[in-house]
Coordinates of C-alpha atoms in Angstrom, one line a residue:
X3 CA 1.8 -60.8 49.9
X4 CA 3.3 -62.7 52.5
X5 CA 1.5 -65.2 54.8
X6 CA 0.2 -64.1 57.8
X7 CA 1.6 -63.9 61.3
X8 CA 3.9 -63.8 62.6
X9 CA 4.6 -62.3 59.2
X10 CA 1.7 -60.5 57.0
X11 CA 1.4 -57.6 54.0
X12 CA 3.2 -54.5 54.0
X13 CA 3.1 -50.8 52.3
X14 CA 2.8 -47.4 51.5
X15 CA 4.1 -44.0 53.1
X16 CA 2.6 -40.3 53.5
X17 CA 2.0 -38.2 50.5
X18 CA 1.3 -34.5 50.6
X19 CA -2.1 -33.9 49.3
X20 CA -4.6 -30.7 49.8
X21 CA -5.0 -32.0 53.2
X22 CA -7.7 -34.7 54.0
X23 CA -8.6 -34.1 57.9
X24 CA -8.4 -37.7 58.9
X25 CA -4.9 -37.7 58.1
X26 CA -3.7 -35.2 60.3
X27 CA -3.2 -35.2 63.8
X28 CA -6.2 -34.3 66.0
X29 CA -6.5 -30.6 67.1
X30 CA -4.4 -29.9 70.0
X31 CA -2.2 -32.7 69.6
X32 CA 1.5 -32.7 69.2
X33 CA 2.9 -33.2 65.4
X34 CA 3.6 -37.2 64.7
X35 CA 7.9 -37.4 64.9
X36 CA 7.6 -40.3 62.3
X37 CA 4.5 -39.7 60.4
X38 CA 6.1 -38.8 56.6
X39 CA 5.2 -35.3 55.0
X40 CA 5.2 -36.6 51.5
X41 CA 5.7 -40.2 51.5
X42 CA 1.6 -41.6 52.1
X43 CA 0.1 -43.4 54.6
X44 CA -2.6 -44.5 55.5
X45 CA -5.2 -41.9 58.4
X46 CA -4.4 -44.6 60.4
X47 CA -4.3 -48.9 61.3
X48 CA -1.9 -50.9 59.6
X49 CA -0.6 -51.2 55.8
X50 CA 1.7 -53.1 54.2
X51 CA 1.9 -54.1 49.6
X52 CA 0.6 -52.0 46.9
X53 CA -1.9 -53.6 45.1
X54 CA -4.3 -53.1 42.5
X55 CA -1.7 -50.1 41.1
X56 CA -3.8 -48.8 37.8
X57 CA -4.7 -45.4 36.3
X58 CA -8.2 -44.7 35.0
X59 CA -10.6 -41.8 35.2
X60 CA -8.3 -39.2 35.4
X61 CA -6.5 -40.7 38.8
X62 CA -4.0 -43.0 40.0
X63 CA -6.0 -45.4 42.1
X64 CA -3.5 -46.9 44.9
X65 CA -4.9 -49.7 46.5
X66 CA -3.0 -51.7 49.4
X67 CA -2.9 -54.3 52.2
X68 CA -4.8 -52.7 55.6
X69 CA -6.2 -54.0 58.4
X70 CA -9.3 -51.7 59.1
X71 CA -8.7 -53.3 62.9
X72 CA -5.5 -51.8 64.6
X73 CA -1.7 -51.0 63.6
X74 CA -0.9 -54.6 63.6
X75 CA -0.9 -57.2 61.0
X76 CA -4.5 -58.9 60.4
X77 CA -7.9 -59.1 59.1
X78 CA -6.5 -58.2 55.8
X79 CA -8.2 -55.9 53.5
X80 CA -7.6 -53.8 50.4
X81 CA -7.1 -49.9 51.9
X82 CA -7.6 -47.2 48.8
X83 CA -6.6 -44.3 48.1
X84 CA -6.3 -41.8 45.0
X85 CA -4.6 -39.1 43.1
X86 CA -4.6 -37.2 40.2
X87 CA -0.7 -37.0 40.2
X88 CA 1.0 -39.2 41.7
X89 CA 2.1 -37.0 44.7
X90 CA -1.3 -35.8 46.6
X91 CA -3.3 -38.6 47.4
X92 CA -6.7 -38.4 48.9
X93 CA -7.6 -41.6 51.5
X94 CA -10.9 -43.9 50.0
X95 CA -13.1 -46.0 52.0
X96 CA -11.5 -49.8 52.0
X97 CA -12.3 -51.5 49.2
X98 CA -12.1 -55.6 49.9
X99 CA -12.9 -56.8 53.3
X100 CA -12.5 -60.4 54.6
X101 CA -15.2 -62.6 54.6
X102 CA -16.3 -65.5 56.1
X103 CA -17.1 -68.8 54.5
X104 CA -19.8 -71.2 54.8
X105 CA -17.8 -73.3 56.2
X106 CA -17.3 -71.1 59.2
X107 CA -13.3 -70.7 57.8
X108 CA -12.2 -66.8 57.1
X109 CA -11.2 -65.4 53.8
X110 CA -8.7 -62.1 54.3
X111 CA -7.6 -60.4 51.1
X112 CA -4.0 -60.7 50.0
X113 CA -2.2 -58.9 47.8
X114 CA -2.9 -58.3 44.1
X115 CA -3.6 -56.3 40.9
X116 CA -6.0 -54.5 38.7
X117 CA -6.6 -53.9 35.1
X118 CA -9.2 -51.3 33.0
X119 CA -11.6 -54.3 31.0
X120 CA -11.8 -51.7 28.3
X121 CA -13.8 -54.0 25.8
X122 CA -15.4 -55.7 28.7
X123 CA -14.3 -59.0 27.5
X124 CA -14.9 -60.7 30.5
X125 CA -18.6 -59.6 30.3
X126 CA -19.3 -58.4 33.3
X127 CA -20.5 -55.3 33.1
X128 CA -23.1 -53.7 31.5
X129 CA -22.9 -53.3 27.4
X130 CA -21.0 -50.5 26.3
X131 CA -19.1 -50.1 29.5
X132 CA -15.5 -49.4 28.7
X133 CA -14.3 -47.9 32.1
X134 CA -15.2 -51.1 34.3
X135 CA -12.3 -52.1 37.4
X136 CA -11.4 -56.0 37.4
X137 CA -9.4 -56.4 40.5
X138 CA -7.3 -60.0 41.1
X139 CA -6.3 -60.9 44.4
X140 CA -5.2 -64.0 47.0
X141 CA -7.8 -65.0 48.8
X142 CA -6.2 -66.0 51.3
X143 CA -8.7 -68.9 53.9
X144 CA -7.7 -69.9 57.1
X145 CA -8.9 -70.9 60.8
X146 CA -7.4 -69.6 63.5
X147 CA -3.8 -70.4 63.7
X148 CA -4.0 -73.1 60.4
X149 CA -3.7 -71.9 56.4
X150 CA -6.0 -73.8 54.8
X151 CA -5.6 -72.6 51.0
X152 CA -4.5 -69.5 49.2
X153 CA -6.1 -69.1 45.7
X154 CA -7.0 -66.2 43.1
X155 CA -10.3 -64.3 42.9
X156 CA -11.8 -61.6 41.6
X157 CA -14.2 -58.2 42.0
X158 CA -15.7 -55.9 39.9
X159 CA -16.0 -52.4 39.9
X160 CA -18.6 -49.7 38.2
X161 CA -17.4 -46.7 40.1
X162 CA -13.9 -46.6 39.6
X163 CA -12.9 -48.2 42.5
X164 CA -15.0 -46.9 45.2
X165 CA -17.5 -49.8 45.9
X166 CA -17.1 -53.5 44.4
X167 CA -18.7 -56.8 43.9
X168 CA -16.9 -60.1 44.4
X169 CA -17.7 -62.7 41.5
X170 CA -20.1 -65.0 42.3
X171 CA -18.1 -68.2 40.7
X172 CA -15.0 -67.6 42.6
X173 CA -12.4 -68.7 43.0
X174 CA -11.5 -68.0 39.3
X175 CA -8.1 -69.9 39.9
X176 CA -7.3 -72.5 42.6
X177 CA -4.1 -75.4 42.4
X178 CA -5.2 -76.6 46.0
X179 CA -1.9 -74.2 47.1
X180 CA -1.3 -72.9 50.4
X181 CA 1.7 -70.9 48.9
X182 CA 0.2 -69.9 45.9
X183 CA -0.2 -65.8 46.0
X184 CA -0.2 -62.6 44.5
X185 CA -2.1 -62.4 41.0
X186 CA -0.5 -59.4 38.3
X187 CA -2.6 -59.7 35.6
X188 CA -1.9 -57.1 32.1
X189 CA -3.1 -57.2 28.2
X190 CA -0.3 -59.1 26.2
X191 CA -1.6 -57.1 22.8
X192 CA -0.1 -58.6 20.3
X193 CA -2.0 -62.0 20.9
X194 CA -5.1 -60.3 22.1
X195 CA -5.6 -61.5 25.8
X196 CA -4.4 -61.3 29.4
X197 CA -1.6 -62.4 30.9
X198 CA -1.1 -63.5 35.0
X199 CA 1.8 -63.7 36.8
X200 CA 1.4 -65.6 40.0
X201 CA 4.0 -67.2 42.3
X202 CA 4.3 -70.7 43.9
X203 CA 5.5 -68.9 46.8
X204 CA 7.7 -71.9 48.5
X205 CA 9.0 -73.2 45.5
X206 CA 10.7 -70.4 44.5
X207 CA 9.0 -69.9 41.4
X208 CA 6.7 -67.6 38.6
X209 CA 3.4 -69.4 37.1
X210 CA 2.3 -67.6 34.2
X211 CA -1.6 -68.4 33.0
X212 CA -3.3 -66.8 30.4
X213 CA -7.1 -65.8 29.6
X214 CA -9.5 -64.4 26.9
X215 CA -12.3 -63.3 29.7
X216 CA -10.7 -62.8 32.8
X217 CA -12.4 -65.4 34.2
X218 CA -11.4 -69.0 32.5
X219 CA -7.6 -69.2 33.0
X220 CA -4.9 -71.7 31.2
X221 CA -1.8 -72.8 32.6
X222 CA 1.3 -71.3 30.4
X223 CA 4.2 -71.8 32.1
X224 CA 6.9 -72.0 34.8
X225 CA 10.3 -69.9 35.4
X226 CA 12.1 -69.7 38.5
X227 CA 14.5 -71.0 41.0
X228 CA 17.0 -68.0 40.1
X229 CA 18.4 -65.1 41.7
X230 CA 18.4 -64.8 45.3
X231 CA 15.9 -68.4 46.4
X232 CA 17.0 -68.0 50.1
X233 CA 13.2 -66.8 51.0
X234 CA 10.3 -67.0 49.2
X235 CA 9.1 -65.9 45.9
X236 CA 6.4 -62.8 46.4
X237 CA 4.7 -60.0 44.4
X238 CA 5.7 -60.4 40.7
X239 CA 5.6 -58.0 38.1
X240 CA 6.0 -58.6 34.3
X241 CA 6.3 -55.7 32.0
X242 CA 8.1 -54.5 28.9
X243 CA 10.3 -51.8 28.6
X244 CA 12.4 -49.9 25.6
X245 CA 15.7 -50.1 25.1
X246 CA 18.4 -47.2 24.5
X247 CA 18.7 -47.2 20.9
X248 CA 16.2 -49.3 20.0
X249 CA 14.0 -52.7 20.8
X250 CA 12.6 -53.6 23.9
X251 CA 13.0 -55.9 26.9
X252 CA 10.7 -58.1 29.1
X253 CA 11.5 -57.2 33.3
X254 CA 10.4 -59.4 36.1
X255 CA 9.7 -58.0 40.0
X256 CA 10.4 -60.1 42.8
X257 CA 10.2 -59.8 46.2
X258 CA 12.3 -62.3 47.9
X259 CA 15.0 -62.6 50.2
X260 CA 17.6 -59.0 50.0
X261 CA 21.0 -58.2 49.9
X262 CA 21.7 -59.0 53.8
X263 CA 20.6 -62.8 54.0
X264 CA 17.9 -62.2 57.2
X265 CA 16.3 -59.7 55.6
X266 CA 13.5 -59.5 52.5
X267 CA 14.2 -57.1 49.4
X268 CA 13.5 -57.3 45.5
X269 CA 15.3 -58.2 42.8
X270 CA 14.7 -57.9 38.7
X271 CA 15.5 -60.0 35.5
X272 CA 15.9 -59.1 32.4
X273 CA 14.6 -61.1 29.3
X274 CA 12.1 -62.3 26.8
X275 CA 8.5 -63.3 27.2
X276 CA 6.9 -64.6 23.9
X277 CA 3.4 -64.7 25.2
X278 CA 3.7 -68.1 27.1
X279 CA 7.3 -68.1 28.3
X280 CA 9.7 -65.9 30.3
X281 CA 13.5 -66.8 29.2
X282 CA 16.1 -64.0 31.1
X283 CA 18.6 -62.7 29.3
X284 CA 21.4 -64.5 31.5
X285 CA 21.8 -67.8 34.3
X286 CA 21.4 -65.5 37.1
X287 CA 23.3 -67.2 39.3
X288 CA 23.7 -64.0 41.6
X289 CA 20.9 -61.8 42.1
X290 CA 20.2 -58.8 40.4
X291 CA 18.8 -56.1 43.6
X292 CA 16.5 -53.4 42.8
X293 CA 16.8 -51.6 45.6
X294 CA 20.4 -52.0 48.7
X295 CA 18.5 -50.6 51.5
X296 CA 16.7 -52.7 54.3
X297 CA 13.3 -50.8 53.7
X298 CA 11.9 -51.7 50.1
X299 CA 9.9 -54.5 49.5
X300 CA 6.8 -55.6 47.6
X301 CA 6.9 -53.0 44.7
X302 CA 4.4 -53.5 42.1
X303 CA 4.1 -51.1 38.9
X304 CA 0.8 -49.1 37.8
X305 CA -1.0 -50.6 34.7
X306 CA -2.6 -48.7 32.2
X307 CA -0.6 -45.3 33.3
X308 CA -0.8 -42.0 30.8
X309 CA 2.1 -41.9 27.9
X310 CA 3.0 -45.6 28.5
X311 CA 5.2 -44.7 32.4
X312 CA 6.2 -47.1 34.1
X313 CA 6.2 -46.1 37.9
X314 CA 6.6 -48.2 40.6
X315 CA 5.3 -48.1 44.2
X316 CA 7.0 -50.4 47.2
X317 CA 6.4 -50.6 51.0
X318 CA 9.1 -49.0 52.8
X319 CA 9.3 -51.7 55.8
X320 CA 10.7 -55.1 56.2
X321 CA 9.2 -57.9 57.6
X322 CA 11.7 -58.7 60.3
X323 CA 10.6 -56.0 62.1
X324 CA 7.6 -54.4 60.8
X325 CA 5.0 -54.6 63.8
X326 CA 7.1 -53.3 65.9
X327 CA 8.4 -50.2 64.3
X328 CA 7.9 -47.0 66.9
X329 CA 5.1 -44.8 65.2
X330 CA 2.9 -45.7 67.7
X331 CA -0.8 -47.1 68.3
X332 CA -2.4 -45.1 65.8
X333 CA -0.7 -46.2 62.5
X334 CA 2.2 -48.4 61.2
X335 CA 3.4 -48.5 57.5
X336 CA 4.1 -46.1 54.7
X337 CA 5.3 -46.4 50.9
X338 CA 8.5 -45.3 49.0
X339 CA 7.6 -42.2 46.5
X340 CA 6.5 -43.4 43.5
X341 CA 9.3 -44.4 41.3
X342 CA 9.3 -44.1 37.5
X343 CA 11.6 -46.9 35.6
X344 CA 13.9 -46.8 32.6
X345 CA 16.4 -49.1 31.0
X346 CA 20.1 -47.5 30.8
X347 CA 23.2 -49.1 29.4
X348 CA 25.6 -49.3 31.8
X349 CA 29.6 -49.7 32.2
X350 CA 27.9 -53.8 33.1
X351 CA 25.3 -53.8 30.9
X352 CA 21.8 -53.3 30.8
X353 CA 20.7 -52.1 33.9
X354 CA 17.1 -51.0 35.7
X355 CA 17.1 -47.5 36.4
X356 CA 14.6 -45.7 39.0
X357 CA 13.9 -42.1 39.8
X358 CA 11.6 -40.9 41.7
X359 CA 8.8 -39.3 40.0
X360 CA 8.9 -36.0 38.3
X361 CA 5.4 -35.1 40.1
X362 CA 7.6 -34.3 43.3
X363 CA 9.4 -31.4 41.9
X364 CA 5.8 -29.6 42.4
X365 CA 6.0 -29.5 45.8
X366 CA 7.8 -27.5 48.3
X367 CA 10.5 -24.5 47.3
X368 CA 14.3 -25.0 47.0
X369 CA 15.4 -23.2 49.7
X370 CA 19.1 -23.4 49.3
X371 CA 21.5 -23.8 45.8
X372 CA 25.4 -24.4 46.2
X373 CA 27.4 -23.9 43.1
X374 CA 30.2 -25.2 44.7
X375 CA 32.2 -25.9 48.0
X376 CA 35.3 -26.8 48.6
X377 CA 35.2 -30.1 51.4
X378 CA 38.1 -29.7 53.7
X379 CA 39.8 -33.1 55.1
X380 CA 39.1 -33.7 58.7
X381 CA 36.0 -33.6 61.6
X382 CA 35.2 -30.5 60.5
X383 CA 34.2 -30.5 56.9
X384 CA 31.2 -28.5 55.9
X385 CA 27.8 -28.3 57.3
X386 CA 24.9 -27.4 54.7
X387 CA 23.2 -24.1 56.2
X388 CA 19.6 -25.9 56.5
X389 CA 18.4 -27.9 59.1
X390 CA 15.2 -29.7 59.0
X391 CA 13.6 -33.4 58.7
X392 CA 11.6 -33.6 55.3
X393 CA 13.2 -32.0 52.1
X394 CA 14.6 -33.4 48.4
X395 CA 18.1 -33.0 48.5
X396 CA 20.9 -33.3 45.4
X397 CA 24.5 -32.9 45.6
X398 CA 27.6 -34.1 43.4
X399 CA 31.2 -34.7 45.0
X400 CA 34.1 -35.0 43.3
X401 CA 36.1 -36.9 45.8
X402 CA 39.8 -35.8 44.4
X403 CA 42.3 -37.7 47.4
X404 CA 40.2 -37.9 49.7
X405 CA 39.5 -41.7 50.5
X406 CA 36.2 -41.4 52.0
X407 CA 33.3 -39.0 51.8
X408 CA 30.4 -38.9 54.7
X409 CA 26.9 -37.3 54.1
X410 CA 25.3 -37.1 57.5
X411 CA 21.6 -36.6 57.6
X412 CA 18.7 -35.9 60.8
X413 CA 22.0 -35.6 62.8
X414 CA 21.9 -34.1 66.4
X415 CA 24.2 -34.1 69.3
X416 CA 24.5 -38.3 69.5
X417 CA 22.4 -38.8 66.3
X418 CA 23.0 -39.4 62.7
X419 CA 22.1 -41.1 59.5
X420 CA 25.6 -42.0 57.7
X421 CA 26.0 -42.0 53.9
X422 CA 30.0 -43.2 53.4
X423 CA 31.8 -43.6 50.5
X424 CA 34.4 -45.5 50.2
X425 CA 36.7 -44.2 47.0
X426 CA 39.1 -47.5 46.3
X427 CA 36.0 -49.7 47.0
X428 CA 33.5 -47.4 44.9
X429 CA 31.0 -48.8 47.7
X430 CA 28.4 -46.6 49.1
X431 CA 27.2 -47.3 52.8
X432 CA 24.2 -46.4 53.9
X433 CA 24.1 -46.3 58.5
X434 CA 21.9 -46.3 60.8
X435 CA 23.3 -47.7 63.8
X436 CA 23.1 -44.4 65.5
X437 CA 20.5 -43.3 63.9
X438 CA 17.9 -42.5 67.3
X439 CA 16.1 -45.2 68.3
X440 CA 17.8 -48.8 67.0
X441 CA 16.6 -51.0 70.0
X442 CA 13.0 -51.4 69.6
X443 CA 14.1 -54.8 67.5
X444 CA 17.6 -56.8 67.9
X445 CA 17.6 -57.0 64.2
X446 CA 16.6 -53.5 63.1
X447 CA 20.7 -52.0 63.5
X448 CA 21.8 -55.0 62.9
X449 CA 24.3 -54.4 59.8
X450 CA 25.0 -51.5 57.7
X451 CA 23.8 -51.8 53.8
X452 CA 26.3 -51.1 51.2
X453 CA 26.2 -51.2 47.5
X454 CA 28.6 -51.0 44.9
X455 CA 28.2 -47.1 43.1
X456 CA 31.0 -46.9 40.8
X457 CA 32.3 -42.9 40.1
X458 CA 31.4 -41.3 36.5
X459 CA 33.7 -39.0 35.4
X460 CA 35.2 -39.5 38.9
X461 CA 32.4 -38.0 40.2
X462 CA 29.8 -38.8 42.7
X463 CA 26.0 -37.9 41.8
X464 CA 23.4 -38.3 44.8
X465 CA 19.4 -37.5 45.4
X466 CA 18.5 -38.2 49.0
X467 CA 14.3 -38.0 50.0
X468 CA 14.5 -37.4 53.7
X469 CA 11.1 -37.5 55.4
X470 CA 11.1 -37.8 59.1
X471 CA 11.7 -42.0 59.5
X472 CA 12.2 -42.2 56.1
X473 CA 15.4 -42.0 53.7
X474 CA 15.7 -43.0 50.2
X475 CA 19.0 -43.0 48.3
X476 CA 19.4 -42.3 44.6
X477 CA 22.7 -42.8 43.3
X478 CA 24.2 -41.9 39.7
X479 CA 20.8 -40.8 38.3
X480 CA 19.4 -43.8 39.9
X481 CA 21.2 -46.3 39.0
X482 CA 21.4 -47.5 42.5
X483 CA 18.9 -47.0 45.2
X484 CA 18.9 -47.5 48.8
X485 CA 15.7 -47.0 51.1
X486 CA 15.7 -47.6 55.1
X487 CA 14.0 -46.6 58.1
X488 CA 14.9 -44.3 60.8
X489 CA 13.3 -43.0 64.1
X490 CA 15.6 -39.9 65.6
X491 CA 14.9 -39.3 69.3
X492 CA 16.3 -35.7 68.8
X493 CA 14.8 -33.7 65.9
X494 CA 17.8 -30.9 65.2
X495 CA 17.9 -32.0 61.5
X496 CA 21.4 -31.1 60.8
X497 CA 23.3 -31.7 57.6
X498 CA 27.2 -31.9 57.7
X499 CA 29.5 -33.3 55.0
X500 CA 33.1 -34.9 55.9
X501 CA 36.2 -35.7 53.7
X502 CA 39.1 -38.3 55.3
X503 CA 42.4 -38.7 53.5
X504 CA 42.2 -35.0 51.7
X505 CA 40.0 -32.2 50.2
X506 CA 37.2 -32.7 48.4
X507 CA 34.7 -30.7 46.3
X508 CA 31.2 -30.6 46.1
X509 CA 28.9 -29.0 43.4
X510 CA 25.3 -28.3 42.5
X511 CA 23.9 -28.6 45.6
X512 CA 20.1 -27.9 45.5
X513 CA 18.2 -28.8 48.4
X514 CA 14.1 -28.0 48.5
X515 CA 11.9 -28.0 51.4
X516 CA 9.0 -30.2 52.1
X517 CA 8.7 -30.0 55.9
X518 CA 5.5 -28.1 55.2
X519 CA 4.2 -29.4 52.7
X520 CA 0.0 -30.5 53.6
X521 CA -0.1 -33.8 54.7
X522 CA -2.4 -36.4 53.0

């Protein structure tokens, strides 16, 4: 979680769920243009990070930065919300508030995490218990217009989430930081005790404590300075995943400066943890992107999720722009779907692979399947017979001659979301410079995002979620990803695929509908 204005904490997007009424738009009032069908957000106000991601009592209990105030950043809280699978969530009553301290200075809730104290080892709950919430987070004190300290805390909770009590002896970890943010605690099992991951944000680097009780924490160690170290370090994640053919690796999250050098995004390492130090399997000396769009940041991963998953949930905003983004006065912020994460061995190595969750495929009907179309070269290519602003769709293009291949999406007269490929580059650009409306921020059409998607059998596999202001791009079974932002003035939702430089083919197009699908 970032420090506050003019910068603050971001997340989350609308999920489909069996229809809560304070998510919807009041009777009589016109649908919301931007308001995702199946991403979540929140009924309303302000939201940016996931935090407190964990799985216990049948549900997958997201919590996330919210201002309970307005749809701007401030008076930071932890906003809550559940779900039994990952794709309809129900809206909770906030969890953390700010406080005030005797002192008279304000204590807003930053980002965090949350873990299941199974054997109660931190003794805080009654005996027996074996369901009680810990919950880790910044608390983050100030004065008006001065930071005076960021440090980490803690809360208990006997009802899975829905009310909590702070600790009485916090802070349970405090280095006297104004920079010092964003506690992801987890079990490290095989030396039987718990394991945070915290960042010094302005140094650029992880500090890794450990603990027995969740309450008395010991320095470990220090890893950092890699990668992309044009912003600050934010939001790590440590975590352990298999390998293709056997063994394991170590990954570490972090949210730090992205691809285009004014902007924020994440980035991943791959290496060994030991139980006291994190040493990546390379220098690092270039960064290592998890996701090439403008529009993911802050992803954290669930802890303690059924059949050991790994799924990951990231705010699909950036902070250049974020309190300013056109859904109006009523809300601002929504999150990527939920992401589940794999290792693959790639043409360059090891590589992180995401996919959006296989929850997803429950909702909606495919309305349309393509076995195969032949792309003609020129203006006029092919348009997909659908049109409509919130579906799941997947296509595969074999590009043949043609040198470049354009997917456009939410298209209308003088609108459109580009997706280009460039053959001899093997680049994918994703472009929304004329994508509606680009001029409520000078930087928010600023540059196009492009990625390097090399073919596969000289062929071209894509998933694109499309969901009103929101697009996310899986490439090569998501192996690359890119997730932006876009706010169409028109609404004709067309779909229209070109070829330049000769004929090209596309097959297994599927395409479902989620346009009407309940809203959370």
């Amino acid at each position: 979680m970032k420090s506050l204005l003019p910068c603050a904490l971001v997340l989350l997007g609308a999920c489909s769920s069996p229809a809560p009424p304070a998510a919807t738009a009041p009777a009589g009032a016109p649908a919301d243009p931007y308001r995702p069908v199946y991403h979540y957000s929140a009924p309303k106000n302000w939201i940016n990070d996931a935090n407190g991601l964990v799985y216990t009592n049948g549900q997958y209990q997201l919590f996330y930065q919210y201002n309970p105030q307005g749809p701007t950043p401030g008076h930071l809280a932890w906003g809550h919300a559940t779900s039994p699978d990952l794709v309809h969530w129900v809206p909770q009553p906030t969890a953390l508030t700010e406080y005030k301290n005797p002192d008279g200075s304000n204590t807003m809730i930053f980002s965090g995490s949350a873990v299941v104290d199974s054997a109660n080892t931190s003794g805080l709950f009654p005996a027996g218990t074996t369901d009680g919430l810990v919950a880790f987070y910044t608390g983050h004190v100030e004065r008006p217009g001065l930071v005076l300290r960021q440090r980490q805390e803690l809360a208990t909770s006997r009802d899975h989430g829905i009310t909590w009590q702070r600790y009485a002896k916090n802070p349970v970890l405090d280095i006297g930081s104004k920079e010092f943010r964003d506690p992801k605690v987890f079990w490290y099992a095989p030396q039987h005790k718990w394991v945070m991951a915290t960042v010094k944000a302005d140094r650029q680097q992880v500090y890794l404590y450990e603990s027995k009780n969740l309450t008395q924490w010991t320095f470990l160690s220090r890893w950092g300075r890699a990668g992309n170290t044009v912003k600050e370090w934010e939001c790590p994640d440590l975590f352990e995943l298999p390998v293709p053919g056997g063994g394991t690796k170590w990954v570490l999250l972090i949210s730090a400066g992205g691809p285009v050098e004014q902007f924020r995004g994440q980035q991943y390492f791959l290496g060994r943890f030991d139980g006291k130090i994190f040493v990546p399997d390379q220098p690092y000396d270039e960064p290592t992107y998890l996701d090439f769009g403008k529009d993911f940041f802050a992803g954290v991963t669930f802890g303690n999720a059924p059949k050991g998953r790994r799924i990951l949930v990231g705010w699909a905003n950036n902070w250049a722009y974020a309190p300013t983004v056109p859904t109006g006065n009523q809300w601002r912020g929504c999150f990527a779907v939920p992401r589940e994460l794999s290792l693959r061995r790639t043409a360059h190595g090891l590589a992180l692979v995401q996919q959006h969750v296989a929850e997803l495929r429950t909702l909606g009907k495919e309305v349309l399947s393509v076995p195969s179309q032949s792309i003609p070269a020129g203006a006029s290519g092919y348009e997909v017979p659908f049109k409509g602003e919130s579906y799941d769709l997947t296509l595969t293009l074999t590009p043949g001659i043609a040198k470049t291949l354009t997917l456009n999406v939410l298209q209308s007269a003088a609108e459109r979301t580009t997706l280009r490929y460039d053959v001899a580059r093997q680049t994918l650009t994703l472009d929304r410079t004329k994508s509606g409306n680009v001029d409520f921020h000078p930087m928010f059409a600023s540059s196009l995002e492009t990625a390097s998607v090399p073919l596969r059998n000289g062929q071209l596999q894509l998933r694109l979620l499309v969901d009103k202001s929101v697009v996310e791009v899986f490439a090569q079974d998501g192996e690359t990803t890119l997730t932006d932002l876009v706010f169409p003035r028109q609404h004709t939702g067309r779909i229209t695929l070109t070829a330049e430089g000769g004929t090209a083919q596309m097959s297994a197009l599927h395409l479902t509908d989620l346009g009407h699908t309940a809203a959370p």
